[in-house]
Short mmCIF file of C-alpha atoms and ligand atoms in Angstrom, two decimals:
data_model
loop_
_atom_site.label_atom_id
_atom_site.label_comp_id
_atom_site.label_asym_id
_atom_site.label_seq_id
_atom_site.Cartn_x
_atom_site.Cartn_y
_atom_site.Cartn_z
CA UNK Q 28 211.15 115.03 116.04
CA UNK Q 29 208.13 116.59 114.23
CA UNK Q 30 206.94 120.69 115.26
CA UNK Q 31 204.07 119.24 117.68
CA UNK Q 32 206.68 118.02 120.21
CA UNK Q 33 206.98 119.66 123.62
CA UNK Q 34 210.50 120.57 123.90
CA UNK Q 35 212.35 121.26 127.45
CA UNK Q 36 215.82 123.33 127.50
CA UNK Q 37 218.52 122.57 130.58
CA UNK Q 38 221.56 124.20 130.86
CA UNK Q 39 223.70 121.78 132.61
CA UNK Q 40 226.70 123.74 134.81
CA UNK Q 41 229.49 122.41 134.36
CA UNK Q 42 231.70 124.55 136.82
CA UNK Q 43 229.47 123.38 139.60
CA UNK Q 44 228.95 119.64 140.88
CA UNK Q 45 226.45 120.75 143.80
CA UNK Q 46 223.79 121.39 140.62
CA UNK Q 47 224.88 118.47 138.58
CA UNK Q 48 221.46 116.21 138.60
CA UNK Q 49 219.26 119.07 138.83
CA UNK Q 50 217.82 118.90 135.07
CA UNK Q 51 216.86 115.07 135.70
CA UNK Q 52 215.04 115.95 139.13
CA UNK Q 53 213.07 118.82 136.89
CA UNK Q 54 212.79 116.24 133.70
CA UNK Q 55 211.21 113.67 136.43
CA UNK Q 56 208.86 115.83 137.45
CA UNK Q 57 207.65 117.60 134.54
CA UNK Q 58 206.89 113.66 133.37
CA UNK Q 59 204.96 113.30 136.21
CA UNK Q 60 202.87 116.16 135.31
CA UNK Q 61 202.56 115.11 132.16
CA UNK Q 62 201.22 111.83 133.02
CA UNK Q 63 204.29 109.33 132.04
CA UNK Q 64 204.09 105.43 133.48
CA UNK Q 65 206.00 105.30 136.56
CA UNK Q 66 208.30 102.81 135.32
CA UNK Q 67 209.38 104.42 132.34
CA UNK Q 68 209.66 107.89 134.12
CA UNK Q 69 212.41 105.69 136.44
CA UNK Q 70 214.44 104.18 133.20
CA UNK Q 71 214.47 108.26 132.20
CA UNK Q 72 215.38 109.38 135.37
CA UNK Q 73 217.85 106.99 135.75
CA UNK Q 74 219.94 107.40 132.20
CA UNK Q 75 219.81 111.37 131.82
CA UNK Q 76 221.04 111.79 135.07
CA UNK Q 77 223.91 109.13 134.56
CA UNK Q 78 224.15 111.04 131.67
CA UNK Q 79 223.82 114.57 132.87
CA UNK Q 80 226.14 113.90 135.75
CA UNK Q 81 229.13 112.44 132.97
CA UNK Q 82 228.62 116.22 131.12
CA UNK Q 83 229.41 117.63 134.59
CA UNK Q 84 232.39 115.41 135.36
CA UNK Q 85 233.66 114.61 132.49
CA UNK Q 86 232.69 117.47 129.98
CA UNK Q 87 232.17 120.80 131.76
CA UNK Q 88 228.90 120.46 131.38
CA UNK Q 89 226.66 120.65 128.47
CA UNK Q 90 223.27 121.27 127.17
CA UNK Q 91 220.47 118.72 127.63
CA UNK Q 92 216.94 118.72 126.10
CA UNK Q 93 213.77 116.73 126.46
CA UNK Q 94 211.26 115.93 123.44
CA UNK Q 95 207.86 114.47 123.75
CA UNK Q 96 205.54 113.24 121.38
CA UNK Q 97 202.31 110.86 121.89
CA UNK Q 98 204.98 107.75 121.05
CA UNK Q 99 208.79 109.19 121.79
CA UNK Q 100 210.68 110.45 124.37
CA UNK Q 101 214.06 111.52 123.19
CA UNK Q 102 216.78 112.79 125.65
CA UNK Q 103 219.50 114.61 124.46
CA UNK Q 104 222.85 114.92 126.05
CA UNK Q 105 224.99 117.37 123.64
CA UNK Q 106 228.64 118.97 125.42
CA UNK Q 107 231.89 120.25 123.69
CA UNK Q 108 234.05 117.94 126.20
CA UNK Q 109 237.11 116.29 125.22
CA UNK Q 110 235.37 114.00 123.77
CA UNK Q 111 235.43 109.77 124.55
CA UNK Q 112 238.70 108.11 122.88
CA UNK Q 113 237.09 104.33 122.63
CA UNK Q 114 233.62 104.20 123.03
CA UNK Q 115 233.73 100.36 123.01
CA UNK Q 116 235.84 100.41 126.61
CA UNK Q 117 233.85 103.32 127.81
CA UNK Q 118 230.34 101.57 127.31
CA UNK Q 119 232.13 98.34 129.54
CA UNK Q 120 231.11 97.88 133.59
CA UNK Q 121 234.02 99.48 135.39
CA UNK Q 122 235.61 101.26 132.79
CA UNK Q 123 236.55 104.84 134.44
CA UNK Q 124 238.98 107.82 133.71
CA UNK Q 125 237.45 109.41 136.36
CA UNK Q 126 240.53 110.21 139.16
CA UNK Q 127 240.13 110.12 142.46
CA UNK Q 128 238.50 113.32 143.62
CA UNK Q 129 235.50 111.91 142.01
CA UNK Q 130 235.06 108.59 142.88
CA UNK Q 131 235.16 110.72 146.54
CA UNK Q 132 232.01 112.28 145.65
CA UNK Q 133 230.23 108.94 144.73
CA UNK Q 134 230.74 108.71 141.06
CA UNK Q 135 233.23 106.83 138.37
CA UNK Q 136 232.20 103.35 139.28
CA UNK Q 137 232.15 103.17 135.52
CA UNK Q 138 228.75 102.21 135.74
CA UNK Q 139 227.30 105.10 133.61
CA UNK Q 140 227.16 104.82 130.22
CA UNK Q 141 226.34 100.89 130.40
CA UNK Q 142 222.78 102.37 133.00
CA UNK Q 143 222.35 104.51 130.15
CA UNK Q 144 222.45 101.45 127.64
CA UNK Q 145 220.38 99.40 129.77
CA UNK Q 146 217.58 101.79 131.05
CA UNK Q 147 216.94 103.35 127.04
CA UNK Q 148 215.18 101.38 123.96
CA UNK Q 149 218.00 102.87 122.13
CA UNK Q 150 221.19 105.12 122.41
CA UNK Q 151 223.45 106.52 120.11
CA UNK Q 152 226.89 107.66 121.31
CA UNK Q 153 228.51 110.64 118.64
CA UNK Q 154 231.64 111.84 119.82
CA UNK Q 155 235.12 112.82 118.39
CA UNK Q 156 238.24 113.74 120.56
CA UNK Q 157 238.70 117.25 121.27
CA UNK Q 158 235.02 118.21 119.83
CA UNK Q 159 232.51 116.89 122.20
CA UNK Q 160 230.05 114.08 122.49
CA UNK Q 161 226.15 114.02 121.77
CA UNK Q 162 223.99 111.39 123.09
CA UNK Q 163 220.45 110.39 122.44
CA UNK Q 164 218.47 108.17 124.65
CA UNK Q 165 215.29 107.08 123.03
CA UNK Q 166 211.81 105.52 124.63
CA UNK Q 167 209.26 103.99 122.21
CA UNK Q 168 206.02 104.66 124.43
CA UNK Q 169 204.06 102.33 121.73
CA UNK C 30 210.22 96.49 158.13
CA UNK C 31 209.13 100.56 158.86
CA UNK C 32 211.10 103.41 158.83
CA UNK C 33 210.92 103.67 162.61
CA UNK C 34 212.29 99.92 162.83
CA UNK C 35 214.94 100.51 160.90
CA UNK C 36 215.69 103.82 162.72
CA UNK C 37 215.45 101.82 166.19
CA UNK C 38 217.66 98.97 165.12
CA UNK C 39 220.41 101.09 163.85
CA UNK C 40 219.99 103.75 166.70
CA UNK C 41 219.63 106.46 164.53
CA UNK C 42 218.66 109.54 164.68
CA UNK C 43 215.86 111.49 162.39
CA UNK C 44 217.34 114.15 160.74
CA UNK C 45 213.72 114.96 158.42
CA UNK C 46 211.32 112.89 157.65
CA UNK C 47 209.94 112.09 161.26
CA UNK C 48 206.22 112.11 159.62
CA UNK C 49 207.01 109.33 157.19
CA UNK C 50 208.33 106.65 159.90
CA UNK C 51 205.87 104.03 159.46
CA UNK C 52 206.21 104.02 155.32
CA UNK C 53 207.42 100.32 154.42
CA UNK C 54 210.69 99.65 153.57
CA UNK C 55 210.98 96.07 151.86
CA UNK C 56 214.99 96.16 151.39
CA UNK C 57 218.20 98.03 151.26
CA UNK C 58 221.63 98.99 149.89
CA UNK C 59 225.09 99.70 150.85
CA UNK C 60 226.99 101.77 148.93
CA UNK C 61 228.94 104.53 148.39
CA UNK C 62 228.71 104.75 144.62
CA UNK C 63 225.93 106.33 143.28
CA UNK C 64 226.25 104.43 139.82
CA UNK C 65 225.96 101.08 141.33
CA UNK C 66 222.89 101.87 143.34
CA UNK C 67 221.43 103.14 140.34
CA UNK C 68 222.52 100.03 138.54
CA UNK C 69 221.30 97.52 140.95
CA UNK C 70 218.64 98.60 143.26
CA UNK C 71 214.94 97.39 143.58
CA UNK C 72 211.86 99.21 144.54
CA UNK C 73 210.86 100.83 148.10
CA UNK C 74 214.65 100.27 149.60
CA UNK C 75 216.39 102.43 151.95
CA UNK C 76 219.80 103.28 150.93
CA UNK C 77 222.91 103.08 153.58
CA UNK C 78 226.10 105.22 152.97
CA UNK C 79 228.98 107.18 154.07
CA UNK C 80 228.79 109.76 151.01
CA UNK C 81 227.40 113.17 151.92
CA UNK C 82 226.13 115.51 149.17
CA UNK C 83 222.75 116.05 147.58
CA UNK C 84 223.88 114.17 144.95
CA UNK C 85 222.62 111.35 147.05
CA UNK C 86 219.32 112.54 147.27
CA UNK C 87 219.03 112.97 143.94
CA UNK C 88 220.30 109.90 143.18
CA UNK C 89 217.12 108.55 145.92
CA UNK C 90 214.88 110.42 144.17
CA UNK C 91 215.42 108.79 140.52
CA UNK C 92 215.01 105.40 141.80
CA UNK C 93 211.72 106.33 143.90
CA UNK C 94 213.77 105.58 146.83
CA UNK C 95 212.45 107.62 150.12
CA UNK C 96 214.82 106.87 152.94
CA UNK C 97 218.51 107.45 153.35
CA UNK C 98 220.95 106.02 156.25
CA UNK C 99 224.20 108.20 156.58
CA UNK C 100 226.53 105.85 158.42
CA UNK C 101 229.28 106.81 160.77
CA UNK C 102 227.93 109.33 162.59
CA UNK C 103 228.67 111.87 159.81
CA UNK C 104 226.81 114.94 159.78
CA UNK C 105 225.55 115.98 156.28
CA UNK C 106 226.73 119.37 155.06
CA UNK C 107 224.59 122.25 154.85
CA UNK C 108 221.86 122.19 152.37
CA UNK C 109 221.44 118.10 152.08
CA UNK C 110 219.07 117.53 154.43
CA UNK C 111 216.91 120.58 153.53
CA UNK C 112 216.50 119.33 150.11
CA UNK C 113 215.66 115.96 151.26
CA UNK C 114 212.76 117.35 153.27
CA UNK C 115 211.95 119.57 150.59
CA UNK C 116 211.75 116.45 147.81
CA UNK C 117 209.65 113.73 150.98
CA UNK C 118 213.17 111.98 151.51
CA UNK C 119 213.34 110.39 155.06
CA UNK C 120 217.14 110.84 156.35
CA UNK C 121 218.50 108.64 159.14
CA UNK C 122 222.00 109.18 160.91
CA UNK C 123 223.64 106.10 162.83
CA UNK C 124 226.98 106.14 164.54
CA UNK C 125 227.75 102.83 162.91
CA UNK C 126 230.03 101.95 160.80
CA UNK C 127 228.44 100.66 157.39
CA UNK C 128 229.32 96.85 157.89
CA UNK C 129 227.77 96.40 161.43
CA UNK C 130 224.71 98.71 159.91
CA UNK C 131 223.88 96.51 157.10
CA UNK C 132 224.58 93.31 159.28
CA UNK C 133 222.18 94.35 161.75
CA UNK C 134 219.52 95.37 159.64
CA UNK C 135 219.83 91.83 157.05
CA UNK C 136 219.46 90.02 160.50
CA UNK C 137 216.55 91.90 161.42
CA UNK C 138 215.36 90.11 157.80
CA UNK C 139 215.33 93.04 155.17
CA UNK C 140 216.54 91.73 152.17
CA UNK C 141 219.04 93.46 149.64
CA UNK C 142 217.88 95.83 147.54
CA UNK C 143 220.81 95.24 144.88
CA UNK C 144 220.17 92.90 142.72
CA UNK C 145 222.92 89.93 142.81
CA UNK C 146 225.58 91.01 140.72
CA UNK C 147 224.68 88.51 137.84
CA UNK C 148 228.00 86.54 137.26
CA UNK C 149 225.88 85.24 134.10
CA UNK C 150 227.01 88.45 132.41
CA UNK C 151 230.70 87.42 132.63
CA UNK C 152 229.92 84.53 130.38
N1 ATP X 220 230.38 113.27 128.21
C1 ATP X 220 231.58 112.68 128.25
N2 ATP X 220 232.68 113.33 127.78
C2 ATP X 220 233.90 112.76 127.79
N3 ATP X 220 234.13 111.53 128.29
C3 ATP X 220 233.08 110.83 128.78
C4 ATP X 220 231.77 111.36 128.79
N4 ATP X 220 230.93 110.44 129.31
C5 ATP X 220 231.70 109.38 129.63
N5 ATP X 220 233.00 109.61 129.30
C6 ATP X 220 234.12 108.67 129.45
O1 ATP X 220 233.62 107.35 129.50
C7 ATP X 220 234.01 106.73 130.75
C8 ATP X 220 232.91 105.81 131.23
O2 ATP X 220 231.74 106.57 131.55
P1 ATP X 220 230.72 106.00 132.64
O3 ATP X 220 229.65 106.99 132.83
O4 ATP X 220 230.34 104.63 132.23
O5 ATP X 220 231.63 105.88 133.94
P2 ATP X 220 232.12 107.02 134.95
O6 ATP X 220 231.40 108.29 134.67
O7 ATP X 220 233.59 107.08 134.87
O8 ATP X 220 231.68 106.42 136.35
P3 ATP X 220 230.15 106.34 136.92
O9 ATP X 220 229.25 106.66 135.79
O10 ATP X 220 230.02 104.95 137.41
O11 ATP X 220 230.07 107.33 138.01
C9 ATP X 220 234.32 107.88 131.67
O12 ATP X 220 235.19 107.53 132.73
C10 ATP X 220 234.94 108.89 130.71
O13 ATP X 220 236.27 108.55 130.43
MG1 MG X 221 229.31 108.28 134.55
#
C-alpha cells in the first residue's frame, strides 16, 4: 500500500469477548463516512468481523488495520495465536476447534474463515503453529 | 410484513425500537449461530434467536439487519438492548419457543431470509 493511503489502527482485546466485533462496527462506519457502496461496505463488514471475532476466540486477540486507497481496501488481521495446524480443513464449512463454551455464545459453526473467503476478492492466510496467523482480505474497488 | 406485525403475531414485547415499527421486514432467520446468519442471510430480515449478547447486535448491524426477536421469553443481559437502541436496532421479546416463532411468522407469509443451503456445493 503506497504513503497516500488512509490507514485505521484497532486493537482487538483478546481477554474480553463482550468487545470482540467492536473494530468492524467502527471500520463500518468510518466507510460510511467515507462514502463506500453499500454492498461492498457489507462483504467488509461481514469478513473482518468473522475475522476479528476468530483473533478473539481463537488467538487472544490481535491487531487489525484498515487501508484505503482510490482502488483498494485491504484488511488486515495480524495475532501471535497458536497459530492454524491445516489451513486446508480450517477454510472447510463446519470445520471447528472451537469447544463448547463458545459455540454457547453463538460462534464455531465453522463458518468463518470460508465468509471470509467468500465475502473478499482475495485472501491470503499466513500462519505457522505456535507463531501466529496474519490475514489479508482484499477489495478491488475498480 | 411491519415490525408491528411481526411483533403482534409473535406477542412480543418492544424492548427499543418502538419508533421504527412500521419499517418493512421482507424475511427472516432462525438461528443461534452468528456465522451462519452471516453466511446465509438476505437483505431487510429480522433475525429470531435464543442467544443473548451484543454480539448479536453486532452481528445485525454488519448485515444491515434492523430487527431482532429474542425467543423464549429470555431477558437480554444488561447492556444489549442499550446498544441496540444506541446503533437503530429494533428488539422484540416473545415467550415462544423458536420453532412455534418461526412457524407462525412463515405462515403469516414472510419468507426465509437464509438462503437454501445450496446442496450444489456438495457436488
Ligand atoms: N486466528 C486464528 N488463530 C488460530 N486458529 C484459528 C484462527 N482463525 C481460525 N482458526 C482455526 O480455524 C478453525 C476454523 O475457523 P472458522 O472461523 O472457519 O470457524 P470457527 O471460528 O471455529 O467457527 P465460526 O467462525 O463459525 O464461529 C477454527 O475452529 C480454529 O481452529
Ligand atoms: Mg470463526
Amino acid at each position: 500500500m503506497n504513503s497516500e493511503a488512509l490507514h485505521y489502527h484497532f486493537d482487538v482485546d483478546g481477554a474480553s469477548f463482550a468487545n470482540a466485533g467492536r473494530a468492524s462496527v467502527e471500520t463500518k462506519k468510518l466507510l460510511r463516512q467515507i462514502g463506500v457502496s453499500p454492498d461492498v461496505i457489507r462483504r467488509i463488514s461481514v469478513a473482518m468481523y468473522e475475522g476479528e471475532i476468530n483473533m478473539v476466540i481463537h488467538a487472544h486477540g490481535g491487531d487489525a488495520d484498515v487501508y484505503i486507497t482510490e482502488d483498494t481496501i485491504l484488511i488486515t488481521l495480524k495475532d501471535v495465536g497458536p497459530g492454524i495446524r491445516n489451513v486446508e480443513d480450517a477454510m472447510k464449512e463446519g470445520f471447528s476447534t472451537a469447544p463448547e463454551n463458545i459455540r454457547a455464545l453463538g460462534f464455531g459453526a465453522g463458518m468463518g474463515l470460508p465468509n471470509m473467503k467468500r465475502y473478499s476478492d482475495d485472501m491470503h492466510i499466513d500462519t505457522k503453529v505456535g507463531v501466529g496467523t496474519s490475514i489479508e482480505l482484499w477489495y478491488h474497488l475498480k | 410484513m411491519k415490525i408491528s406485525e411481526v411483533a403482534e403475531i409473535l406477542n412480543a414485547v418492544v424492548l427499543t425500537g418502538g419508533d421504527k415499527l412500521d419499517y418493512d421486514i421482507e424475511s427472516a432467520c432462525g438461528s443461534d449461530m452468528m456465522s451462519d446468519v452471516l453466511a446465509y442471510v438476505k437483505d431487510q430480515g429480522v433475525l429470531l434467536t435464543g442467544l443473548m449478547n451484543v454480539q448479536v447486535i453486532r452481528t445485525l448491524l454488519m448485515m444491515d439487519m434492523n430487527c431482532v426477536v429474542f425467543v423464549r421469553g429470555k431477558i437480554p443481559a444488561e447492556g444489549i438492548v442499550e446498544f441496540a437502541e444506541e446503533n437503530g436496532v429494533v428488539v422484540l421479546q416473545t415467550k415462544l419457543p423458536m420453532f412455534e416463532a418461526c412457524g407462525r411468522l412463515y405462515a403469516a407469509g414472510l419468507g426465509h431470509a437464509c438462503e437454501e443451503m445450496a446442496v450444489a456445493d456438495e457436488q
